[in-house]
Short mmCIF file of C-alpha atoms in Angstrom, two decimals:
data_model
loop_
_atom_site.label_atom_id
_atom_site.label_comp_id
_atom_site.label_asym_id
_atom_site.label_seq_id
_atom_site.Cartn_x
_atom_site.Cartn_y
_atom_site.Cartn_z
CA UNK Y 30 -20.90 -20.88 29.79
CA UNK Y 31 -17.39 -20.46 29.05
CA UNK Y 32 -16.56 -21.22 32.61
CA UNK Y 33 -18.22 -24.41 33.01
CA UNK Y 34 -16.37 -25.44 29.74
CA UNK Y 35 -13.14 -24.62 31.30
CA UNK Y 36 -14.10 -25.96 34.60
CA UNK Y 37 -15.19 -29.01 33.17
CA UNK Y 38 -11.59 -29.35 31.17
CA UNK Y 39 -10.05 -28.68 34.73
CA UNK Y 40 -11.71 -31.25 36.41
CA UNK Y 41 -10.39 -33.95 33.43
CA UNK Y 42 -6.50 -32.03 33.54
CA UNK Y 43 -7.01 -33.12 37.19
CA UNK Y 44 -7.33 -36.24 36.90
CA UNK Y 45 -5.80 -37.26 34.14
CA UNK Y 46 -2.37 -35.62 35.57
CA UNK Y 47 -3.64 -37.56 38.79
CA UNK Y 48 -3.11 -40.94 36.83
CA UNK Y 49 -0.10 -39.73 34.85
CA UNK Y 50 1.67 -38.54 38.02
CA UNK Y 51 1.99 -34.94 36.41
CA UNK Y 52 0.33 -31.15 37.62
CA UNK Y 53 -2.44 -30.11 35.43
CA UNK Y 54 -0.01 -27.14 34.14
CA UNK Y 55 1.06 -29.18 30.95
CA UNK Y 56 -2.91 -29.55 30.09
CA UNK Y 57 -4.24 -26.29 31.65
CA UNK Y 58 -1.75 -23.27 29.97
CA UNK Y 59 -2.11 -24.67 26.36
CA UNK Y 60 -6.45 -24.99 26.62
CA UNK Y 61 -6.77 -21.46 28.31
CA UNK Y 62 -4.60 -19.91 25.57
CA UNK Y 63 -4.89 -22.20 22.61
CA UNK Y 64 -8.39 -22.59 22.29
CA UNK Y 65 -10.37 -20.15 25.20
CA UNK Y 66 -7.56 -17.22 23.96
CA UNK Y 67 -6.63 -16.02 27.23
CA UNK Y 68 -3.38 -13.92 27.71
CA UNK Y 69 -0.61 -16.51 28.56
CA UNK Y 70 0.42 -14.21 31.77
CA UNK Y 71 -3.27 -15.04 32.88
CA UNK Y 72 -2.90 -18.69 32.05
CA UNK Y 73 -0.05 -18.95 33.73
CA UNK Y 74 -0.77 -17.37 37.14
CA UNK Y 75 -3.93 -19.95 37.09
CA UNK Y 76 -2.25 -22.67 36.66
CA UNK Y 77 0.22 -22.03 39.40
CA UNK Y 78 -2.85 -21.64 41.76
CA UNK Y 79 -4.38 -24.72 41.17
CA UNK Y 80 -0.84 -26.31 41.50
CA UNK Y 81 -0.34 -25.25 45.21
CA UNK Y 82 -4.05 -26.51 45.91
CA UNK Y 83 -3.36 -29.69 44.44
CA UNK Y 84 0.58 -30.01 46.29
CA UNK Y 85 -0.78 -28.44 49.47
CA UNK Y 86 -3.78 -31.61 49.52
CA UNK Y 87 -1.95 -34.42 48.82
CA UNK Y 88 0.59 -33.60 51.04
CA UNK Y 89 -0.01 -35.79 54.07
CA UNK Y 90 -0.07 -39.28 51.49
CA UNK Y 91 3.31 -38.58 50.30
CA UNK Y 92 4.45 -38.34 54.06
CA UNK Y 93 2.36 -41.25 55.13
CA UNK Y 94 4.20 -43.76 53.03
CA UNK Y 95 7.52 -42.73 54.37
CA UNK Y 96 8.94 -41.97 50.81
CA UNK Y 97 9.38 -38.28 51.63
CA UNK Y 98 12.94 -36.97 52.51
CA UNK Y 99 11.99 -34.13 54.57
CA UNK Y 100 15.86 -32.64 54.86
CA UNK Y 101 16.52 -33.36 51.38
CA UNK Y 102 12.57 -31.09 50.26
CA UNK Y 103 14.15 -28.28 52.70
CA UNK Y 104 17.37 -28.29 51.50
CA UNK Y 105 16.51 -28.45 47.61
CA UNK Y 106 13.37 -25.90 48.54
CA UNK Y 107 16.39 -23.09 48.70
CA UNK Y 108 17.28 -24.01 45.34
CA UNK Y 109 13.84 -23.54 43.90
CA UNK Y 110 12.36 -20.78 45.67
CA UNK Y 111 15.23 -18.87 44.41
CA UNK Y 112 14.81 -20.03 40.98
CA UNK Y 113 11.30 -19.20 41.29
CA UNK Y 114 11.54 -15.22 42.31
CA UNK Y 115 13.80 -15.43 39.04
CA UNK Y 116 11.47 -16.63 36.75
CA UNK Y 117 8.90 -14.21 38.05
CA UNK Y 118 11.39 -11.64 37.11
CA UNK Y 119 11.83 -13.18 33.99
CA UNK Y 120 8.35 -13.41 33.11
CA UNK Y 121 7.63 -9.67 33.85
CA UNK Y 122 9.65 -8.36 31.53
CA UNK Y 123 9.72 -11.34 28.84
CA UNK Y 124 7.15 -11.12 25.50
CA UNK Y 125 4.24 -13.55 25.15
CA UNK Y 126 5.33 -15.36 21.93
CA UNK Y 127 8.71 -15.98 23.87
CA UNK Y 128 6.98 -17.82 26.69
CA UNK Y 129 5.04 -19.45 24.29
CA UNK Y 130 8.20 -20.81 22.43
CA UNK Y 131 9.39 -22.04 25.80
CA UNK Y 132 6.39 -23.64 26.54
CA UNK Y 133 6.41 -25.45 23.37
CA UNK Y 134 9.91 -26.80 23.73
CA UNK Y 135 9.28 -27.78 27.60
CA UNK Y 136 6.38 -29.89 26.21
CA UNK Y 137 8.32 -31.34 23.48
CA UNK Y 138 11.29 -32.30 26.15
CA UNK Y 139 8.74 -33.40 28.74
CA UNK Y 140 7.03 -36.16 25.82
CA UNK Y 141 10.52 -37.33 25.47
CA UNK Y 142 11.20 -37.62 28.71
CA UNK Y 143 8.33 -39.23 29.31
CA UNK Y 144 9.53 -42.36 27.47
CA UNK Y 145 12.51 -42.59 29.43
CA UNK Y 146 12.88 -46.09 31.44
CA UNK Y 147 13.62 -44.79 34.75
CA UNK Y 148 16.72 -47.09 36.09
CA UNK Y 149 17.55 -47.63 39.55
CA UNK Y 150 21.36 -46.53 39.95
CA UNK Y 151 21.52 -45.72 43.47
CA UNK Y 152 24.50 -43.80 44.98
CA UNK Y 153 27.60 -45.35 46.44
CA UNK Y 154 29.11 -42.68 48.54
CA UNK Y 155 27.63 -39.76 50.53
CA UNK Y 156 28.46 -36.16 49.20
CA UNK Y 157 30.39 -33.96 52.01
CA UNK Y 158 26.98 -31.28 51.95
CA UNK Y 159 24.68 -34.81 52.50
CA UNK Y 160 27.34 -35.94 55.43
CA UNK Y 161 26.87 -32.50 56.85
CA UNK Y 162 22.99 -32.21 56.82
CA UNK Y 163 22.42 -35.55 57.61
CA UNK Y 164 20.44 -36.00 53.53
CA UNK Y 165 20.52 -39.91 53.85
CA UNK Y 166 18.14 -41.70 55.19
CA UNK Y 167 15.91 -45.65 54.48
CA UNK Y 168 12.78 -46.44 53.25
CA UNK Y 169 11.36 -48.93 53.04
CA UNK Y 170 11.06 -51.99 50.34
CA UNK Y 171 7.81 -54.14 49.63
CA UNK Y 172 8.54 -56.35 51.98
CA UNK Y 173 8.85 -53.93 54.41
CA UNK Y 174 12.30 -53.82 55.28
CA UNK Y 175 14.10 -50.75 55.84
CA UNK Y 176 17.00 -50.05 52.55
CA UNK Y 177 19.56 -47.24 53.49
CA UNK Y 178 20.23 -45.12 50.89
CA UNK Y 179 23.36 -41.91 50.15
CA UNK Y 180 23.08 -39.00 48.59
CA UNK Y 181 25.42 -37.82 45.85
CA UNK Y 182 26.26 -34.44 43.58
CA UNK Y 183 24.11 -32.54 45.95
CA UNK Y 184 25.28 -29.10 44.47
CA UNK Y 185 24.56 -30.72 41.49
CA UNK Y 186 20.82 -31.62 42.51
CA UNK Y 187 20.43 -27.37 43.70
CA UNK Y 188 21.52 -26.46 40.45
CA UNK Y 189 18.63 -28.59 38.65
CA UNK Y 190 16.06 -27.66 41.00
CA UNK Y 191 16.82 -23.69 40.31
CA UNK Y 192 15.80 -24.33 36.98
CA UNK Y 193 13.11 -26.23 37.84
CA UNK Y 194 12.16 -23.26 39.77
CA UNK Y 195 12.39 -20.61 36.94
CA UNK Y 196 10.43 -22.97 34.58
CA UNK Y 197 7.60 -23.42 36.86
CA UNK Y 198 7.36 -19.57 37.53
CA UNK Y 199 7.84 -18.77 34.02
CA UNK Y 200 5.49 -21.60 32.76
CA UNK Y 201 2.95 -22.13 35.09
CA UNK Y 202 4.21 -25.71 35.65
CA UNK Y 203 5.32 -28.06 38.61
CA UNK Y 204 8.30 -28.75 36.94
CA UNK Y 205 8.17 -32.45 38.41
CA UNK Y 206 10.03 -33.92 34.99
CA UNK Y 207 13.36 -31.72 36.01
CA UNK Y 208 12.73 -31.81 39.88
CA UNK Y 209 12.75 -35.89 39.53
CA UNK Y 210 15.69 -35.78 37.02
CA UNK Y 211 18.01 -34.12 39.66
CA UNK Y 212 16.47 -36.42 42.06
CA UNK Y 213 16.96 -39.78 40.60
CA UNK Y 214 19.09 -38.33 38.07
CA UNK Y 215 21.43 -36.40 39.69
CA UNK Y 216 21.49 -37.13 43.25
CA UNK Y 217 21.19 -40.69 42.71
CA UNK Y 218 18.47 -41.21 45.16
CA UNK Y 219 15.82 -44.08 44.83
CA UNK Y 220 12.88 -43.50 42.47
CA UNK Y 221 10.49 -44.03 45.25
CA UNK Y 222 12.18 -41.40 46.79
CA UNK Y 223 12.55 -38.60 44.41
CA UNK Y 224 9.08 -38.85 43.25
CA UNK Y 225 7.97 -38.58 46.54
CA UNK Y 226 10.42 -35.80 47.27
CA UNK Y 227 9.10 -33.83 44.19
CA UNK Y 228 5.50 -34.01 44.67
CA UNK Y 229 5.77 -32.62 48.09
CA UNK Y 230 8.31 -29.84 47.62
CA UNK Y 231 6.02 -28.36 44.49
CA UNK Y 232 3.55 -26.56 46.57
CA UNK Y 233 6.12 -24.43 47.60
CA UNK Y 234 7.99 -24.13 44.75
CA UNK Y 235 4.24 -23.08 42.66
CA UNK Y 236 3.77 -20.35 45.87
CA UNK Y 237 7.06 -18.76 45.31
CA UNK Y 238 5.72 -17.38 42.08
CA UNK Y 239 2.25 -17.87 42.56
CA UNK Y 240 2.23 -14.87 45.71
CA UNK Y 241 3.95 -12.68 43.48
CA UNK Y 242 1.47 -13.40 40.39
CA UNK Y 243 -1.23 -12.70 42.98
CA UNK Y 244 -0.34 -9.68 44.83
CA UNK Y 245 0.49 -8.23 41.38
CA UNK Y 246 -3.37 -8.68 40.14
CA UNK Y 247 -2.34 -11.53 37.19
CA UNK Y 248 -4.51 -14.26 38.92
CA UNK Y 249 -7.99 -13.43 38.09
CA UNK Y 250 -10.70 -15.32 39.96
CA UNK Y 251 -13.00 -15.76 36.88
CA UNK Y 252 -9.99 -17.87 35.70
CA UNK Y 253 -8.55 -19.15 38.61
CA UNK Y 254 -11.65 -19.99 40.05
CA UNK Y 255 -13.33 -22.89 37.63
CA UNK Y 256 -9.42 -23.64 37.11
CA UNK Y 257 -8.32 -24.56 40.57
CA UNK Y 258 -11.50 -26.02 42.15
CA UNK Y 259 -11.90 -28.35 38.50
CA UNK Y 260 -8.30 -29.50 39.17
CA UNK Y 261 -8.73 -30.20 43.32
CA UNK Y 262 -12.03 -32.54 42.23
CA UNK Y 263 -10.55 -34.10 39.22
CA UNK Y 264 -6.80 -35.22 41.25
CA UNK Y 265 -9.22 -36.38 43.93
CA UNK Y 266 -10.81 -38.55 41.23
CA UNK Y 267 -7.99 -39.35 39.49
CA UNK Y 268 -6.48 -40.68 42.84
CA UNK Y 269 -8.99 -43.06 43.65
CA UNK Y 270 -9.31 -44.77 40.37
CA UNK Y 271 -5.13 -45.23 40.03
CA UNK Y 272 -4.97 -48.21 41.84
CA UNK Y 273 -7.39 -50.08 39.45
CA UNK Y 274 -5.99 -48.49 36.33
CA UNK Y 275 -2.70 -49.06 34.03
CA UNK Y 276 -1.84 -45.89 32.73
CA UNK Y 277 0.35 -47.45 29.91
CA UNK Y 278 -2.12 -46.87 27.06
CA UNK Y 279 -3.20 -43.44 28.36
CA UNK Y 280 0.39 -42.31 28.85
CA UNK Y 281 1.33 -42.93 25.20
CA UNK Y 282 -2.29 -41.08 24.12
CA UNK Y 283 -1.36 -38.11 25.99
CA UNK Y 284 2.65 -38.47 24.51
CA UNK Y 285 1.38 -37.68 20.93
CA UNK Y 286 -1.57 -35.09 22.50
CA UNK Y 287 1.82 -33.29 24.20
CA UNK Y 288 3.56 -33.43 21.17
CA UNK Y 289 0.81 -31.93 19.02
CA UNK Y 290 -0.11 -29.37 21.26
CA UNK Y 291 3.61 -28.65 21.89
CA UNK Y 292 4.09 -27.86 18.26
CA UNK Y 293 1.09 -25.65 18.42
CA UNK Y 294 2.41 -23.65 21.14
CA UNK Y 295 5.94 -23.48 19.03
CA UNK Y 296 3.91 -21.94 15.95
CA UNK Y 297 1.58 -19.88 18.16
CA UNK Y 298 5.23 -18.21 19.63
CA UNK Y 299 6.53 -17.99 15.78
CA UNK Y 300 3.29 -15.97 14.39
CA UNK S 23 13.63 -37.76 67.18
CA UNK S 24 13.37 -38.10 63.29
CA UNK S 25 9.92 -40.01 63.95
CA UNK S 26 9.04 -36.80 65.90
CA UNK S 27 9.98 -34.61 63.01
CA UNK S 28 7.71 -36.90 60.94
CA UNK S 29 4.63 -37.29 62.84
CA UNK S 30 4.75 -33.79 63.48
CA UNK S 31 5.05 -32.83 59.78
CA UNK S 32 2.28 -35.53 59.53
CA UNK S 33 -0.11 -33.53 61.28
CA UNK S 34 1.00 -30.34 59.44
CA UNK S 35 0.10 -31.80 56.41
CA UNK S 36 -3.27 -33.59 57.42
CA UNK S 37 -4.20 -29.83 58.57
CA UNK S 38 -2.92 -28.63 55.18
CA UNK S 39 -5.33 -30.69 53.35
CA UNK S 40 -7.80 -29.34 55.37
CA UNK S 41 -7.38 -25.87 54.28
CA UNK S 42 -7.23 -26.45 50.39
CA UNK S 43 -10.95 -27.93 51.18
CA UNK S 44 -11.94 -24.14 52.98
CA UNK S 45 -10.27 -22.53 50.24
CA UNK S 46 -11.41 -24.68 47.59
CA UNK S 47 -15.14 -24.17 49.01
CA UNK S 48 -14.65 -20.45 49.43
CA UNK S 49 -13.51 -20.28 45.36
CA UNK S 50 -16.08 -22.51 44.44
CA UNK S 51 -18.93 -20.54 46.52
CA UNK S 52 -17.72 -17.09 45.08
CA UNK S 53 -17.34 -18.64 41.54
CA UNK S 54 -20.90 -19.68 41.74
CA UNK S 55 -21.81 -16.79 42.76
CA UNK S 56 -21.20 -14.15 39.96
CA UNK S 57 -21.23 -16.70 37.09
CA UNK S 58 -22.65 -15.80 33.57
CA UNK S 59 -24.50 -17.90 31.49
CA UNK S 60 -24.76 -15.58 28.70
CA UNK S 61 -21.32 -13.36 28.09
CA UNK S 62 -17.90 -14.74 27.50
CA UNK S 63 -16.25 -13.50 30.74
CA UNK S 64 -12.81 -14.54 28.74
CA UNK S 65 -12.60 -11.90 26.56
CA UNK S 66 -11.39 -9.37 28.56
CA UNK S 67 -8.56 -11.70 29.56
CA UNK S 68 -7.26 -11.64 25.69
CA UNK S 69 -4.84 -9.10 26.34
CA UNK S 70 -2.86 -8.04 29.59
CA UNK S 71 -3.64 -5.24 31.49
CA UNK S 72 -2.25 -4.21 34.70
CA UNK S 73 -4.77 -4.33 37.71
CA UNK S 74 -3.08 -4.33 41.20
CA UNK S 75 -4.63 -7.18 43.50
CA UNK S 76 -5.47 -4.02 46.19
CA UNK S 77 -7.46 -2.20 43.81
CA UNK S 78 -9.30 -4.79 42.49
CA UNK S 79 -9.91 -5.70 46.01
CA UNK S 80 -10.75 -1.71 46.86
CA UNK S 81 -13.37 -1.59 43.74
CA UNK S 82 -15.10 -5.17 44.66
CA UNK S 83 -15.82 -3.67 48.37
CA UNK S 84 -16.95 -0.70 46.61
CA UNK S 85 -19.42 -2.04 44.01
CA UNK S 86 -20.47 -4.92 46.91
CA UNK S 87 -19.02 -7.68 44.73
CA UNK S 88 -18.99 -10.15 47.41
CA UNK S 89 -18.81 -13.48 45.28
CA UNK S 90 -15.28 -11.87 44.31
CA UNK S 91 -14.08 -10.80 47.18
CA UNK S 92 -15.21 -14.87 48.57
CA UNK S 93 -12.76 -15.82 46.05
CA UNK S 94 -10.19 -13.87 46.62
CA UNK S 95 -10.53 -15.08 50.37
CA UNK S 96 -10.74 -18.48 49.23
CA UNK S 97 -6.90 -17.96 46.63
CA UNK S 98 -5.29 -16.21 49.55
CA UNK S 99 -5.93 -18.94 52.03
CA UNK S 100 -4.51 -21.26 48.90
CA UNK S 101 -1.17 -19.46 48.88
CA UNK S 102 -0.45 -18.50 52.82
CA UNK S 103 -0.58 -22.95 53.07
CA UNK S 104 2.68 -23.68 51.80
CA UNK S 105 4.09 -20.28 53.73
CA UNK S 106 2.76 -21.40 56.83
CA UNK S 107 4.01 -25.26 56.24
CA UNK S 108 7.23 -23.76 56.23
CA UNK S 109 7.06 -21.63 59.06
CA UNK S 110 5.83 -24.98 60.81
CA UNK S 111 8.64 -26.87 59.84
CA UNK S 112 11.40 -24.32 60.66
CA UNK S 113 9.39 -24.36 64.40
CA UNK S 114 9.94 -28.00 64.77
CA UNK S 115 13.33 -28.18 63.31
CA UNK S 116 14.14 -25.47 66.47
CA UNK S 117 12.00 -27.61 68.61
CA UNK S 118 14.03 -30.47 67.94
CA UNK S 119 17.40 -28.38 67.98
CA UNK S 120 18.01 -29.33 64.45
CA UNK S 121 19.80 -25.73 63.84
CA UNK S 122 21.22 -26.11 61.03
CA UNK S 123 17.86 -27.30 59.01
CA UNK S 124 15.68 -24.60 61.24
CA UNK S 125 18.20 -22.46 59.34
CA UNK S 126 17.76 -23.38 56.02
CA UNK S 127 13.36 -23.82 56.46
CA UNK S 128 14.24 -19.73 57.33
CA UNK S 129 15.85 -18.87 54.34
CA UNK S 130 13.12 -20.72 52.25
CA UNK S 131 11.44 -18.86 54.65
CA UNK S 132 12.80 -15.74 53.27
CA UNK S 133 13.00 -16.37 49.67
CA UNK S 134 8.71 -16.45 49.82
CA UNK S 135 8.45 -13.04 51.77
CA UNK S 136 10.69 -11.66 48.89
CA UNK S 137 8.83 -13.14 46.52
CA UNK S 138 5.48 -11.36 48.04
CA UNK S 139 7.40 -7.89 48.12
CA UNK S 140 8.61 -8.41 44.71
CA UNK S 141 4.84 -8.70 43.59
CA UNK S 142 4.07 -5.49 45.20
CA UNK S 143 7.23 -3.79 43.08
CA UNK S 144 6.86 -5.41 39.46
#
């Protein structure tokens, strides 16, 4: 019974990070150890599962649109695989409460960051690593016109995206917040762009940590299981009713959900 | 040649899609399989204990568990996707003599086989 529960959460983490443009990480670690009192090391290696199913499907429509910088997902892939192996190593030798308290305060940053008005400040010049591996590229505009675009503080952008790496193996999480934030942030690249960017680089990123958390015996099927196939039907869901939904109202709902849970998670690492 | 790159990694990914629905059938199949109605299956998950993925796997074929061996097919199909995306972009990188981003798809390359190994070790 307890699994249909979960799986039935799953399916609406699924979708509702479908419409909010996040992984069902955020939703998924707090319910499994919050309120179903699961290990966090358990919740954790779930999570990441379900996070390479969901990446790994949606894929090809972050290609088709032409958004995706291929070079610039390779390149940046370096920095977060390696950050990734970290955090594994992190997490294996880290105590509960502490990833608890780090979960709280990623939450807490990721509501904030949430209300942040996402400018377009594109970059000017073209750093010497982007000349070199040829990072700058065109995509194109609404009316379908093709608008060049440079790539700047790459070293910068690799630095980012190693945290991002040891947060999602650490967490359980995409990391997408601090992946588009050395994106757009950082690197100066078009929003269109970075999101795109992020969404398809955090399969891999998830896997990085994900085959370790496997091949050690932390992902458990009777978790994983309801967890990953909820989240695959709910993003499929979630995906087909975007288009006639604005999110505004739901995003600043699940704002004050993040920051209740987040403090939760805070007092669950303090006990 | 970048549109070859593209449509290439196009197909790649339209074939990746097509794998999370295997796996995600294969989980779902096995889930169904062994689920109980009656106990709370998540309170042996309360605390952390060690149990390596090969004997798990070496006690399921023992005891003829087959709904959790089908989902441990259906997770391991899940996490070789984004390897072998990879490994299919370094191989059209070198197709398209892109060297220098065939070499950095292998060290990504690299970074997930270490990751593997260091599941085996910690």
């Amino acid at each position: 019974m307890h699994e249909l529960i979960l799986f039935a959460i799953s399916i609406g983490a699924g979708f509702l990070g479908a419409l909010l443009g996040l992984g069902g990480g955020m939703i998924i670690v707090p319910v499994l150890t919050l309120y179903l009192h699961v290990d966090i090391r358990y919740a954790i290696a779930a999570s990441l599962i379900s996070i390479v199913a969901t990446s790994s499907g949606a894929a090809a429509s972050f290609l088709k649109d032409h958004m995706t910088n291929l070079r610039v997902a390779v390149f940046l892939e370096i920095g977060t695989v390696a950050g990734a192996i970290t955090g594994f190593l992190i997490a294996s030798f880290i105590q509960a409460k502490i990833l608890f308290l780090i979960f709280g305060f990623f939450l807490l940053f990721s509501a904030i960051m949430m209300f942040r008005k996402r400018g377009e400040d594109l970059a000017t010049k073209d750093h010497p690593w982007s000349k070199a591996l040829r990072l700058a590229s065109s995509f194109p505009n609404e009316k379908g016109d093709r608008v060049e675009y440079k790539v700047e503080a790459v070293p910068q952008g690799l630095l980012y995206m190693y945290v991002a790496g040891i947060l999602s193996a650490l967490l359980g999480i995409g990391s997408g917040i601090l992946k588009v934030l050395a994106m757009d942030g950082a690197m100066r690249l078009p929003i269109k762009v970075s999101s795109a960017t992020s969404n398809f680089m955090i399969g891999v990123t998830a896997t990085a940590s994900a085959g370790a958390y496997f091949i050690q015996g932390s992902i458990r099927p009777e978790i994983a299981a309801p967890v990953a196939v909820g989240i695959i039907a709910g993003s499929w869901m979630g995906a087909r009713v975007m288009m006639r939904m604005k999110p505004q109202l739901l995003r600043y709902i699940f704002v004050v959900l993040l920051s209740v849970v987040s403090v939760q998670m805070i007092m669950k690492g303090l006990a | 040649m970048k549109s070859d790159v593209y449509s290439l990694e196009l197909f790649i990914s339209k074939f990746l899609r097509y794998g999370v629905l295997l796996a995600g059938a294969l989980m779902l199949a096995g889930w169904m399989s062994q689920i109980s109605f009656t106990r709370d299956v998540f309170l042996e998950f309360q605390t952390y204990h060690d149990a390596r993925l090969f004997q798990v796997l070496t006690d399921a074929l023992q005891d003829q568990r087959w709904g959790i061996l089908i989902t441990y097919a259906g997770m391991m199909i899940l996490i070789s996707l984004p390897l072998l995306r990879v490994l299919m972009t370094f191989a059209v990188f070198l197709k398209t003599r892109d060297y220098k981003m065939a070499g950095l798809s292998a060290l990504v390359l690299l970074g997930l086989a270490a990751s593997l190994l260091l599941g085996f070790e910690l």
